Short mmCIF file of C-alpha atoms in Angstrom, two decimals:
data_model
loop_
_atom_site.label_atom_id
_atom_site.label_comp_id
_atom_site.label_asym_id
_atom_site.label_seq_id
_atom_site.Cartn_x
_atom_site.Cartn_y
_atom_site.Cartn_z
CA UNK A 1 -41.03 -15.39 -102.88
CA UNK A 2 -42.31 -15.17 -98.97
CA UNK A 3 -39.57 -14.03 -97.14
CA UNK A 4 -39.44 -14.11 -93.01
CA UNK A 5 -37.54 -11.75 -91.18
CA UNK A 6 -36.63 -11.36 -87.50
CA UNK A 7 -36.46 -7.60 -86.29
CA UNK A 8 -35.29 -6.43 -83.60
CA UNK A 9 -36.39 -2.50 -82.85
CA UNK A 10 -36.10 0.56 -79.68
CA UNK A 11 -39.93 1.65 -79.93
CA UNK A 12 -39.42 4.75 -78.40
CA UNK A 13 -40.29 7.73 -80.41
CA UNK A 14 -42.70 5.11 -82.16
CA UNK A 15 -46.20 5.14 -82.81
CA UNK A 16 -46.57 1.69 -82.45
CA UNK A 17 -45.70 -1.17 -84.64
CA UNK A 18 -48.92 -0.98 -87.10
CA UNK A 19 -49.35 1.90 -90.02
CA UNK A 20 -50.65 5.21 -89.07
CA UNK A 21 -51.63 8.27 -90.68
CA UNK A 22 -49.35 11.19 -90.10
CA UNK A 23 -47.57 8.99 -87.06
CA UNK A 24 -43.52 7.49 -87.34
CA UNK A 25 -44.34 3.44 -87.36
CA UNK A 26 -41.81 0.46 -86.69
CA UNK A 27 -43.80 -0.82 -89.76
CA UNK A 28 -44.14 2.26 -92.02
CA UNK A 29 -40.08 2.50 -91.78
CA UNK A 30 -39.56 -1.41 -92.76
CA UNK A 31 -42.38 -0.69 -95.88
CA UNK A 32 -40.21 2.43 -96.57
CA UNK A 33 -36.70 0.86 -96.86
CA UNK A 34 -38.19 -2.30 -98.81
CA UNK A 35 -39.88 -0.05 -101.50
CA UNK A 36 -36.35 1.98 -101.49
CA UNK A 37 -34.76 -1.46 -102.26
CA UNK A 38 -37.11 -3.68 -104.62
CA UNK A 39 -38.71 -0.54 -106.56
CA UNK A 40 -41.94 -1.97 -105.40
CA UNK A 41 -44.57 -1.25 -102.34
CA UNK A 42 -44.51 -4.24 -100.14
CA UNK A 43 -46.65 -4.80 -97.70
CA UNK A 44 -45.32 -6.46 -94.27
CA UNK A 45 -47.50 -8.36 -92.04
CA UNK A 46 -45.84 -9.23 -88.06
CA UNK A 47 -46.75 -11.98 -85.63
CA UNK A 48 -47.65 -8.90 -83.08
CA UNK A 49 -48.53 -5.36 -83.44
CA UNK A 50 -46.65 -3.88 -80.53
CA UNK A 51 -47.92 -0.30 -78.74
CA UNK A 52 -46.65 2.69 -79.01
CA UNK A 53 -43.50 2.84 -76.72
CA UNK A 54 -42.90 -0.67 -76.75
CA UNK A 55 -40.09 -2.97 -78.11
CA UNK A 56 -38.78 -5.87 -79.71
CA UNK A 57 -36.37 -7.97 -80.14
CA UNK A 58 -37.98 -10.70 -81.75
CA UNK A 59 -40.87 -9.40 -84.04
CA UNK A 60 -41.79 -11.97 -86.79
CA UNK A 61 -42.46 -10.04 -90.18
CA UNK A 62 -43.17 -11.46 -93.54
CA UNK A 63 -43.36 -10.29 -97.03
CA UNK A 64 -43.44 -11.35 -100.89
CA UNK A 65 -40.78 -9.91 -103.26
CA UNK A 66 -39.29 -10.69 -106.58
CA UNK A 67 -36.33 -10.00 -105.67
CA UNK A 68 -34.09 -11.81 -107.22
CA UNK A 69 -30.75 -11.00 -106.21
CA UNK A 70 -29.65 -13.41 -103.12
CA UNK A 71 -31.34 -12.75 -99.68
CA UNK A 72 -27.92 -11.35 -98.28
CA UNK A 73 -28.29 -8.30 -100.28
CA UNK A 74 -31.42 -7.46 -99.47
CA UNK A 75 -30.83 -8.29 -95.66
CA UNK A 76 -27.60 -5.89 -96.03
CA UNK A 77 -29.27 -3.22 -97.81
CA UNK A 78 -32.34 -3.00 -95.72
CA UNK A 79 -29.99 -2.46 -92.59
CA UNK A 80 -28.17 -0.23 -94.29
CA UNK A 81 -31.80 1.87 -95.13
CA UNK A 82 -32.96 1.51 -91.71
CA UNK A 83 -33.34 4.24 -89.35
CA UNK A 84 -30.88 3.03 -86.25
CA UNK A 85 -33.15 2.51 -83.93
CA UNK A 86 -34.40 -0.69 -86.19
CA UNK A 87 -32.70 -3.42 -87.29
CA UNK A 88 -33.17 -6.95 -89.36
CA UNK A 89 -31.10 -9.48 -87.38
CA UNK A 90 -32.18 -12.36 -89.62
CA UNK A 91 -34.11 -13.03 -93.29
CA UNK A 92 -34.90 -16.50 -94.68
CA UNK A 93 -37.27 -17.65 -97.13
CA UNK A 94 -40.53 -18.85 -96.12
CA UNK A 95 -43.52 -21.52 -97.19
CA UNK A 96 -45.67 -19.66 -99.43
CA UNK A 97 -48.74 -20.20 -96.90
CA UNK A 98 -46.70 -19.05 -93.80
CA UNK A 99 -48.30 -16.49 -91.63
CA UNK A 100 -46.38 -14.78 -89.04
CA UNK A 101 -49.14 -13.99 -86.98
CA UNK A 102 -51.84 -17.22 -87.24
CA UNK A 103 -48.98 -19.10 -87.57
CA UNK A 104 -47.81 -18.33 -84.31
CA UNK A 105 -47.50 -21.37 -81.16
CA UNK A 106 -46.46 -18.70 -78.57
CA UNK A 107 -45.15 -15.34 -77.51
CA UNK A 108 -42.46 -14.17 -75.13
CA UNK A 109 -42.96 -10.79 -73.75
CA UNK A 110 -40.89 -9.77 -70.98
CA UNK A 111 -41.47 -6.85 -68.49
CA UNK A 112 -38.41 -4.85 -67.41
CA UNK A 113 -38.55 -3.11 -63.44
CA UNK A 114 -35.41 -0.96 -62.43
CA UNK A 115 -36.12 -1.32 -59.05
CA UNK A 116 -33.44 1.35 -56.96
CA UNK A 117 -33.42 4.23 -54.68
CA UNK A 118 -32.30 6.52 -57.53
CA UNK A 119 -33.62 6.85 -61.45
CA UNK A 120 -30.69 5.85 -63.97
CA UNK A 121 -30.88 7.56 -67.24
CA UNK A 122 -29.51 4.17 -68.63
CA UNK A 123 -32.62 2.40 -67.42
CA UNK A 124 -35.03 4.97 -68.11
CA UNK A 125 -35.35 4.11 -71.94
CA UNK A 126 -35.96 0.11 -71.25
CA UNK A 127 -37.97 -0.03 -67.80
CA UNK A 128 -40.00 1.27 -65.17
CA UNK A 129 -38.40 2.94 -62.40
CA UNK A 130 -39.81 1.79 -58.99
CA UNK A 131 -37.88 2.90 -55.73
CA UNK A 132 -40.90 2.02 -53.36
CA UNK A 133 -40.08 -1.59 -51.53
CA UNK A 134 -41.40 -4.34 -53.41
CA UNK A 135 -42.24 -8.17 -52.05
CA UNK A 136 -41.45 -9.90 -55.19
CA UNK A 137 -41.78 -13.30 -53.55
CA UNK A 138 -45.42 -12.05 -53.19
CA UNK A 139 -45.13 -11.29 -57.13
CA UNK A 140 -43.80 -14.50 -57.67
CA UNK A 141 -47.08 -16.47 -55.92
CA UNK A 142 -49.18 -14.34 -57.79
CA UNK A 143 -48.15 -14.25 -61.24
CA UNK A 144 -47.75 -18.38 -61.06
CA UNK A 145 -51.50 -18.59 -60.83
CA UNK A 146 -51.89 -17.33 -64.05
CA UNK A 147 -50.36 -20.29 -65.82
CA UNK A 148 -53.04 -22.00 -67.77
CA UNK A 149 -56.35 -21.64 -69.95
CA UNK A 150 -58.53 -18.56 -68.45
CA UNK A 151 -60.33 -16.10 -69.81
CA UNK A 152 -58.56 -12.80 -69.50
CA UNK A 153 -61.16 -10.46 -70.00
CA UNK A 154 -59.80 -8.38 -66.38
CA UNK A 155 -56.87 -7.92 -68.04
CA UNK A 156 -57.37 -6.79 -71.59
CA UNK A 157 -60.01 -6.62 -74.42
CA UNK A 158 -60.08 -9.19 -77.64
CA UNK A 159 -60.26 -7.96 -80.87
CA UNK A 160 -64.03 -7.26 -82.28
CA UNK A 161 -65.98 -11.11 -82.53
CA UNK A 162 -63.33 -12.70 -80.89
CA UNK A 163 -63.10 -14.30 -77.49
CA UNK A 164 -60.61 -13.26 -74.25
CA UNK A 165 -59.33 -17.26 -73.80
CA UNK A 166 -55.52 -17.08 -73.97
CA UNK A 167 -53.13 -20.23 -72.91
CA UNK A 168 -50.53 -18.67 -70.52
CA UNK A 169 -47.14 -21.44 -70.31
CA UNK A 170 -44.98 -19.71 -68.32
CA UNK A 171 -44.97 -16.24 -65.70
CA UNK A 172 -42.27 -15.68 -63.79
CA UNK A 173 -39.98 -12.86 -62.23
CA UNK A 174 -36.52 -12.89 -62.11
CA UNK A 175 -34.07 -10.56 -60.33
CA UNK A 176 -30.63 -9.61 -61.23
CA UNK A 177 -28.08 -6.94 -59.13
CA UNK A 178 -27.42 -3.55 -61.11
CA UNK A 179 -25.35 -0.52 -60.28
CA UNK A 180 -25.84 1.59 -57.80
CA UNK A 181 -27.41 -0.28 -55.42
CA UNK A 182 -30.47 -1.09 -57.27
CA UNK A 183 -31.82 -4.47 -58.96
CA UNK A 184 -33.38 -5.67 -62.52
CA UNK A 185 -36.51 -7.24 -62.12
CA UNK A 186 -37.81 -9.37 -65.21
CA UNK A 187 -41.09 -10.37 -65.28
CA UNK A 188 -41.45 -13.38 -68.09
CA UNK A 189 -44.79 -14.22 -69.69
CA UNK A 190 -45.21 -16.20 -72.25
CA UNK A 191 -48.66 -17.23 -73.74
CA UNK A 192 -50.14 -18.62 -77.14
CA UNK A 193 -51.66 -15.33 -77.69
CA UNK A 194 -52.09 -12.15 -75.95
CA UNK A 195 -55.09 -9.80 -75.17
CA UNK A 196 -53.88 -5.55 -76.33
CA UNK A 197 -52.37 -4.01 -73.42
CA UNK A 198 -52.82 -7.55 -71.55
CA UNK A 199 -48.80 -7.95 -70.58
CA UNK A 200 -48.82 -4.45 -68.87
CA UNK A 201 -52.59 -4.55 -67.21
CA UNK A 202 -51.25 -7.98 -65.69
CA UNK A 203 -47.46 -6.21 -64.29
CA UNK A 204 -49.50 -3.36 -62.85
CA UNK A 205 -51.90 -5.45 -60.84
CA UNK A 206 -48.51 -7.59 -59.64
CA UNK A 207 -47.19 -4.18 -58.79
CA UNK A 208 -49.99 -3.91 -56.55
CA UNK A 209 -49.17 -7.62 -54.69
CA UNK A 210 -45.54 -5.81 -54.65
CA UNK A 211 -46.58 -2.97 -52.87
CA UNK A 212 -48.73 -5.37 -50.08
CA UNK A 213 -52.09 -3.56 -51.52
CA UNK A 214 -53.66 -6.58 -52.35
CA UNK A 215 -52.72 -10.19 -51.22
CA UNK A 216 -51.04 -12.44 -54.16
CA UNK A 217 -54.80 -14.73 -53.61
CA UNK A 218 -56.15 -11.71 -55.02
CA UNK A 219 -54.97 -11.87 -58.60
CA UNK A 220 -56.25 -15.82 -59.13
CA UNK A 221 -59.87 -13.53 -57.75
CA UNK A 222 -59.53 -10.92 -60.01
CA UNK A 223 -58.93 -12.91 -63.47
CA UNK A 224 -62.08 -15.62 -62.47
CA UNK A 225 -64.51 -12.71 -61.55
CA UNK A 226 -63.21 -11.24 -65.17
CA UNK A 227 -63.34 -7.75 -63.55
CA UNK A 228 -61.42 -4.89 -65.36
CA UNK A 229 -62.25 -2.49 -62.23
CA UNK A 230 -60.03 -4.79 -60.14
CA UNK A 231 -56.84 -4.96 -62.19
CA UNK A 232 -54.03 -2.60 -61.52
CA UNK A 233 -53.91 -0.03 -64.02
CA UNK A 234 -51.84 -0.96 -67.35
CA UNK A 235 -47.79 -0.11 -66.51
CA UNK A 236 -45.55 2.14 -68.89
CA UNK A 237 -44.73 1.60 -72.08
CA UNK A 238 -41.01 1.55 -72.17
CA UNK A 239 -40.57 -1.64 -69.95
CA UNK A 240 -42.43 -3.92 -72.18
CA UNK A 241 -40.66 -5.82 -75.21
CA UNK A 242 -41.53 -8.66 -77.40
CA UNK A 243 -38.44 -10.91 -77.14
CA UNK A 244 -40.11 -13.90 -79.39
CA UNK A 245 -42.49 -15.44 -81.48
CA UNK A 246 -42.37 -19.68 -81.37
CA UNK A 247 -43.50 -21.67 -84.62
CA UNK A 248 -44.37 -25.37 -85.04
CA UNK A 249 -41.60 -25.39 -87.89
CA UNK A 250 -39.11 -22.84 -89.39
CA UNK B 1 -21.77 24.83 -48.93
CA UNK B 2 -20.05 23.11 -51.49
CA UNK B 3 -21.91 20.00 -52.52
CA UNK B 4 -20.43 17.16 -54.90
CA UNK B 5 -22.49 15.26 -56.77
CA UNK B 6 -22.00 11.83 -58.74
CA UNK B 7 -23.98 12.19 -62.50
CA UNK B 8 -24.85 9.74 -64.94
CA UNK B 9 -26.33 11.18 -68.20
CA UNK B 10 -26.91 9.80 -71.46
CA UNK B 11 -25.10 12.01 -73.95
CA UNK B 12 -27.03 10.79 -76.51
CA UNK B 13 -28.83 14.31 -78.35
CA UNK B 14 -26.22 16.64 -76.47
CA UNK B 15 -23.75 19.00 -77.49
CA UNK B 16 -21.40 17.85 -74.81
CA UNK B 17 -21.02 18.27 -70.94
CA UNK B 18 -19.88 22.59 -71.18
CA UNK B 19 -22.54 25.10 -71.70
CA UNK B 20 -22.78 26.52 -74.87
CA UNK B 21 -24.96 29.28 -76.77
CA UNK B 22 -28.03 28.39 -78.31
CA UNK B 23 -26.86 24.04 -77.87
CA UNK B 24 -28.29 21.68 -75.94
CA UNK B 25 -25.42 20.76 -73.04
CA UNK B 26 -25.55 18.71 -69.52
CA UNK B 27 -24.17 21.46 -67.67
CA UNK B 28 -26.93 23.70 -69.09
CA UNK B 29 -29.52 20.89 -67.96
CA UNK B 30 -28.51 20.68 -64.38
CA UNK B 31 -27.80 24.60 -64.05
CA UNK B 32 -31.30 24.73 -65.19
CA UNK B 33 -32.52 22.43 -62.53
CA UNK B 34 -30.68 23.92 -59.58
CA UNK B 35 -32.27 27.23 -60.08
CA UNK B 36 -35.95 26.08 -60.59
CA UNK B 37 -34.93 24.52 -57.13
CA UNK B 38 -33.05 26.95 -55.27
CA UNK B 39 -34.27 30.40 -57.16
CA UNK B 40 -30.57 31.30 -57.84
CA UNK B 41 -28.14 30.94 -60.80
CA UNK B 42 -25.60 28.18 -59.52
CA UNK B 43 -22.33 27.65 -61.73
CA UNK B 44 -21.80 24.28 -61.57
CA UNK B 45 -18.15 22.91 -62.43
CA UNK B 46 -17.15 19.07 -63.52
CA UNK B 47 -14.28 16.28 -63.29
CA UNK B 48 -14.65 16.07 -67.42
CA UNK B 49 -15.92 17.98 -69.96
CA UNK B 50 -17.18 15.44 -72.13
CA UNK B 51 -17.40 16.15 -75.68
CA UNK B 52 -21.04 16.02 -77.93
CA UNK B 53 -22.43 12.19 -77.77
CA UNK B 54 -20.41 11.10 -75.11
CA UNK B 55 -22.07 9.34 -72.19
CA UNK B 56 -21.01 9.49 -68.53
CA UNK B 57 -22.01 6.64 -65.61
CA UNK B 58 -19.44 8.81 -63.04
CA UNK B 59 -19.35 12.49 -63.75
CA UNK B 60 -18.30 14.11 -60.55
CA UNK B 61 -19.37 18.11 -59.91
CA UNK B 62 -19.40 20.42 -57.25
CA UNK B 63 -21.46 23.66 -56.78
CA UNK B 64 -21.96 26.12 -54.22
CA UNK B 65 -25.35 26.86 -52.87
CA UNK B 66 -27.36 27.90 -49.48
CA UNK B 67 -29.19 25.44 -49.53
CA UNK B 68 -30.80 25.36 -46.29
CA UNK B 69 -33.06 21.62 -46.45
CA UNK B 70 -31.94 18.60 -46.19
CA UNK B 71 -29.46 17.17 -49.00
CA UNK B 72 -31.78 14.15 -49.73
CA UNK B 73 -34.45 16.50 -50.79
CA UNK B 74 -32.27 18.58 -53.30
CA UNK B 75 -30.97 15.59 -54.53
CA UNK B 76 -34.84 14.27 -54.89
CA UNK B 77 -35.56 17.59 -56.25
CA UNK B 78 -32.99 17.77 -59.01
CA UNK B 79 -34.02 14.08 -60.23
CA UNK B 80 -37.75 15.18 -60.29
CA UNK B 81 -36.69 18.28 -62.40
CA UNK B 82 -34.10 17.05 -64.77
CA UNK B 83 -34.99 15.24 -68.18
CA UNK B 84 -34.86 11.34 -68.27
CA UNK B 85 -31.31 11.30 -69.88
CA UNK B 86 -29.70 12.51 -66.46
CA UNK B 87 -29.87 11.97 -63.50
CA UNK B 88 -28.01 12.54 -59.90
CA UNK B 89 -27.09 9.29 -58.35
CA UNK B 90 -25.63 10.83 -55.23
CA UNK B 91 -25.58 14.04 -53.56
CA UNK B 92 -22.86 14.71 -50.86
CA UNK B 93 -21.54 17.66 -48.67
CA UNK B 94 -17.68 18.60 -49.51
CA UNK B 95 -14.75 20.40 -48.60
CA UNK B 96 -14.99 24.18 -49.60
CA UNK B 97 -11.70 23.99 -51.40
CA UNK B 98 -12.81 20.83 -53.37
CA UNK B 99 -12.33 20.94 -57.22
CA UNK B 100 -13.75 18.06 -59.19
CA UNK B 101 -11.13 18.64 -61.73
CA UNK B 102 -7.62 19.60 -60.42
CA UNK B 103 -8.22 17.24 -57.24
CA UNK B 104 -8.79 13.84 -59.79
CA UNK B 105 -5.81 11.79 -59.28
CA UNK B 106 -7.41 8.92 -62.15
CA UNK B 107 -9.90 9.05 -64.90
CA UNK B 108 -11.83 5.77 -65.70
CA UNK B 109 -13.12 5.84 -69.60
CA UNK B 110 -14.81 2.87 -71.61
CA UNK B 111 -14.79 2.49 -75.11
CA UNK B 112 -17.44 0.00 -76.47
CA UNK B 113 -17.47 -1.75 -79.42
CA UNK B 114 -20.18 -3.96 -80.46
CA UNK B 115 -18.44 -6.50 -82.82
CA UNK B 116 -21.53 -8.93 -84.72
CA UNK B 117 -22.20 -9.60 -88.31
CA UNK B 118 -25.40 -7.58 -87.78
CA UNK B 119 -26.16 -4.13 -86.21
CA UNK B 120 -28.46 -3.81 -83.41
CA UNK B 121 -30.82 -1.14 -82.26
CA UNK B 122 -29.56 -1.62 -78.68
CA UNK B 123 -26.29 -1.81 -79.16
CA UNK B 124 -26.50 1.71 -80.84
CA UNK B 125 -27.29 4.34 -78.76
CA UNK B 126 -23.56 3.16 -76.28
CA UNK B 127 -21.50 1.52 -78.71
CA UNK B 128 -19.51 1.40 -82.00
CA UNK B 129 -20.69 -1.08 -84.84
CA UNK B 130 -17.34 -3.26 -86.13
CA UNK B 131 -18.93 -6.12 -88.56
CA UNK B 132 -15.39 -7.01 -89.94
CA UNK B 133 -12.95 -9.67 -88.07
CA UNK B 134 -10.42 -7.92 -85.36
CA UNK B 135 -7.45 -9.39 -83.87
CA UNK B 136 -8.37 -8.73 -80.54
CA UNK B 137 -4.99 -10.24 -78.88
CA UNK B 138 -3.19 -7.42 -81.37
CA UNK B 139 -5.06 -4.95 -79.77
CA UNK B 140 -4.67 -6.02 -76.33
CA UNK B 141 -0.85 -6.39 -76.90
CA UNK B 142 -0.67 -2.83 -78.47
CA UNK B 143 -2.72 -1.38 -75.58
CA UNK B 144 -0.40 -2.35 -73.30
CA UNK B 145 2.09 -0.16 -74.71
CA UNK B 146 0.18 2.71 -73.57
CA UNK B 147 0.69 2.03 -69.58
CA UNK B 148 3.08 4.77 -68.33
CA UNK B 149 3.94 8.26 -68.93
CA UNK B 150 4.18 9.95 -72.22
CA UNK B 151 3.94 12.19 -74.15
CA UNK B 152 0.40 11.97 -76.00
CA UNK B 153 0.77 14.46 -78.63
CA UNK B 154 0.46 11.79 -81.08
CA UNK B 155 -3.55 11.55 -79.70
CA UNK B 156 -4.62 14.64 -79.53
CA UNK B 157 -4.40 18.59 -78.28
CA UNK B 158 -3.65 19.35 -74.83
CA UNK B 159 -5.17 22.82 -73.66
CA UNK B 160 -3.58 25.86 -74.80
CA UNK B 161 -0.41 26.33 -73.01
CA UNK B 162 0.05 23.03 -71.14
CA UNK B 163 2.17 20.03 -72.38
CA UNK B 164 1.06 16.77 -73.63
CA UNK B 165 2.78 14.98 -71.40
CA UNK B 166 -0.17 12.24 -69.12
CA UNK B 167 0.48 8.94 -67.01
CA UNK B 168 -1.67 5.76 -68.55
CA UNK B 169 -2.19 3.73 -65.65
CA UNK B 170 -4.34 0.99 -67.37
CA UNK B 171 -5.47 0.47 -71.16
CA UNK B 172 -7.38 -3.28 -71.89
CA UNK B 173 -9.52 -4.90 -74.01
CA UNK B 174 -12.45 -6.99 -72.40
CA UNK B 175 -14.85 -9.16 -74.53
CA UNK B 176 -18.44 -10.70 -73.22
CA UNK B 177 -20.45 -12.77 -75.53
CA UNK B 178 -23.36 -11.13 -77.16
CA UNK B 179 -26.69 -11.95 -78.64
CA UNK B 180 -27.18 -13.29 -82.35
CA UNK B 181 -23.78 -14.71 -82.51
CA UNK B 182 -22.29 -11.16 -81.76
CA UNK B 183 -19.56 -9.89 -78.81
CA UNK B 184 -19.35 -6.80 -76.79
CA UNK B 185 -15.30 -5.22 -76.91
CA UNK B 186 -14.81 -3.12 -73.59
CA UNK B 187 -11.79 -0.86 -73.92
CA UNK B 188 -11.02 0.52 -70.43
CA UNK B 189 -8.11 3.08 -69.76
CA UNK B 190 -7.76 4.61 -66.63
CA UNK B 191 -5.36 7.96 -66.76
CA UNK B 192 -4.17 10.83 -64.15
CA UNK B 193 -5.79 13.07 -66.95
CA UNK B 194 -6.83 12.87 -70.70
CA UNK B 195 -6.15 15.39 -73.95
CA UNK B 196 -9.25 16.16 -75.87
CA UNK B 197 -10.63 13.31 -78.07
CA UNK B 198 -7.74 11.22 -77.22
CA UNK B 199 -9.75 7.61 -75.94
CA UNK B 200 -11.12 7.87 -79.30
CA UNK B 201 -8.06 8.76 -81.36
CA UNK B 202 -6.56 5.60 -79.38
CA UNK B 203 -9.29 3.25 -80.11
CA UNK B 204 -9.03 4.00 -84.15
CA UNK B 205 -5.60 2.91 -83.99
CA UNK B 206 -6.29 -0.31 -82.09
CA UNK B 207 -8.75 -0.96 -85.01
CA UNK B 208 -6.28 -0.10 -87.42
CA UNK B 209 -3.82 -2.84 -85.31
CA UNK B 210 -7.28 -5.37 -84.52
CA UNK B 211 -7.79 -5.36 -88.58
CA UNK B 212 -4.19 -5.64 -89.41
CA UNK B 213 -3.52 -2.70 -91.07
CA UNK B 214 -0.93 -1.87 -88.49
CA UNK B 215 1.25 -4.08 -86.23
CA UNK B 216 0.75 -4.05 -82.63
CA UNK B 217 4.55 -2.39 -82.49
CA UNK B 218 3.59 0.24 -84.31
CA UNK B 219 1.46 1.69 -81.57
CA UNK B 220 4.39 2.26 -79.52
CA UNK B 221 6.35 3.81 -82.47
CA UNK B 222 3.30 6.39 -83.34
CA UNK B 223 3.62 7.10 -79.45
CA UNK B 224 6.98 7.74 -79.54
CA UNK B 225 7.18 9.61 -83.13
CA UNK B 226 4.51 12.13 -81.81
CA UNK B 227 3.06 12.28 -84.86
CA UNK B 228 -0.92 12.37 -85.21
CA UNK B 229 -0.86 12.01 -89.17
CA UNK B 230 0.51 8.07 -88.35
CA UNK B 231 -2.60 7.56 -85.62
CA UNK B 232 -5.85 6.28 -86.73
CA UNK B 233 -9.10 8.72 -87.04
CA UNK B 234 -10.97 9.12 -83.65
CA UNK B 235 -14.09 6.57 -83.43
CA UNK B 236 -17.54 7.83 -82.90
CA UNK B 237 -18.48 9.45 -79.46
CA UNK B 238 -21.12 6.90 -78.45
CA UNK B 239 -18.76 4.40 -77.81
CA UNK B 240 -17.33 6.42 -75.01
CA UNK B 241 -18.34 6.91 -71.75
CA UNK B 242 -16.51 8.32 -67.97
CA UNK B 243 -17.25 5.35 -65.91
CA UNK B 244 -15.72 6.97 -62.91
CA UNK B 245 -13.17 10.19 -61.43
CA UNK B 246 -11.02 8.98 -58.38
CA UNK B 247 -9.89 11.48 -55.77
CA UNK B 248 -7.19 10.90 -52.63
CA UNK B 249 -9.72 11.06 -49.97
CA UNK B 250 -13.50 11.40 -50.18
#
């Protein structure tokens, strides 16, 4: 039986989503508490292998078991095996042919800013803390023209053989007030696939439009001359999460 | 001079606010800092000594130093130096007979419970899990009981040689919808002082009422009998956190 589950996980501390030798893995701890459960090694395959340092709280994973006991136990015990920092907020069977990654329409990652005078340690683990001023209308005009089909190649690097055309549906920023004085910023992209590292090249060279080093123009410049040299450099870790993965069906 | 400052600190990995031998402690943490910064040991003192996991969003301290820069650039200084989990949010000159502790007139605590079918990784590191149903209008109507001044020995240990005796000025429940079908439960109690452990002794009986092992008059009666065996156990320390310390002037 394929089964689907929806995972929700604080990557810091981790290696990354995918497998490593001799490193702590979001996936590594999932393979863990299923072979502690079934008796078995099962592999898991995810719509998106997330970086080290970055989180999620809508990964895609699938896997076949023969379990045979019903899918409530398995979703209970797995939480229960689970290191705290992970958790399985949903499993449901799946189409024998369903792939969590090809199967995949679009992704939502979203880019957290704490932007305030002063750090807060309660921020620290989910964003980036910027205190310099920041024009986010600026932001705003240049993350919009990145909606559509471009190649991406200034902002990130395909995988070997492959091409650096991604679809981009939606990039926005939002604000919201927080304590202290300060304010959220959320910067929402969401794409039918992404380019490794692509999300947090992209914020860095917006931080840059923020910061009035380069015009907002300069961003629609930088993706059609394809040059890596003129991106930003990628932003930290600990701001970016995967919040979810859209299929056709399911 | 005698400086106050305002801390927020994630008490996540600590062995509580006071310094101890050979444990990691907040008060160890920012001692540390002020003498990379100032080249002298500086005793610092606090509103609340907050006990091991226990977070803080309004610490208040005072310390004495001769300091001879500006504030801003201590206070800069101390946020460069200390680790990601605290961090100053204000820095202001005070009275030299200003004591962060005997000069409170209120104490502000939250208890959070994250009530959902399902645990989740961010709901971990600030709250309590509760997955089974709660009467949350029992709890509420017990809480109330609380409001005035008693005698507390019922939840908990008051220093050597003092009495028992506090004044509950305010003791609520507060619920906000969650994610994935869950809720957040805010308990908020504001105090002139507290005993040790005793938000958390207080919250395990309001579970014990909220899952209807107890009725809500029975708070009042445990209150009144002074007798800790009838109380519930005290919840885990992440729930908790001192949202703020309120003086007469300042």
């Amino acid at each position: 039986m394929r089964v689907k589950a929806l995972v929700s996980y604080d990557g810091t501390g981790y290696s990354g989503f995918q497998w490593q030798q001799n490193a702590p893995t979001i996936q590594a701890e999932l393979e863990r508490a299923l072979q502690s459960l079934t008796g078995t090694f099962t592999r898991i395959v995810a719509a998106g292998r997330t970086d080290a340092g970055v989180h999620a709280e809508g990964q895609v994973i699938v896997f076949d078991t023969e379990w045979r006991h019903p899918l409530e136990s398995l979703h209970r015990g797995l939480n229960a095996l689970l290191p705290a920092q992970i958790a399985v907020l949903a499993l449901t069977p799946a189409p024998a042919t369903f792939h969590p990654r090809f199967d995949a329409r679009r992704r939502w990652y979203r880019y957290t800013i704490y932007h305030a005078p002063v750090r807060d340690p309660w921020a620290a683990r989910v964003s980036l803390h910027v205190h310099r001023p920041l024009d986010v209308s600026a932001m705003q005009q240049a993350a919009a023209t990145l909606v559509g089909r471009f190649d991406f190649s200034a902002f990130g690097s395909p995988p070997q053989g492959n091409n650096a055309v991604r679809e981009v549906f939606r990039a926005e920023w939002h604000s919201q007030p927080a304590e202290h004085g300060g304010q959220w910023l959320y910067f929402d992209i969401e794409a039918n696939a992404f380019l490794r590292r692509m999300v947090r090249m992209i914020v860095g060279t917006l931080l840059r439009v923020g910061y009035g080093v380069l015009p907002p123009g300069a961003m629609h410049d930088i993706l059609t001359a394809r040059e890596r040299r003129l991106a930003g450099p990628a932003v930290a870790p600990q701001g970016l999460s995967l919040r979810a993965v859209a299929y056709d069906s399911l």
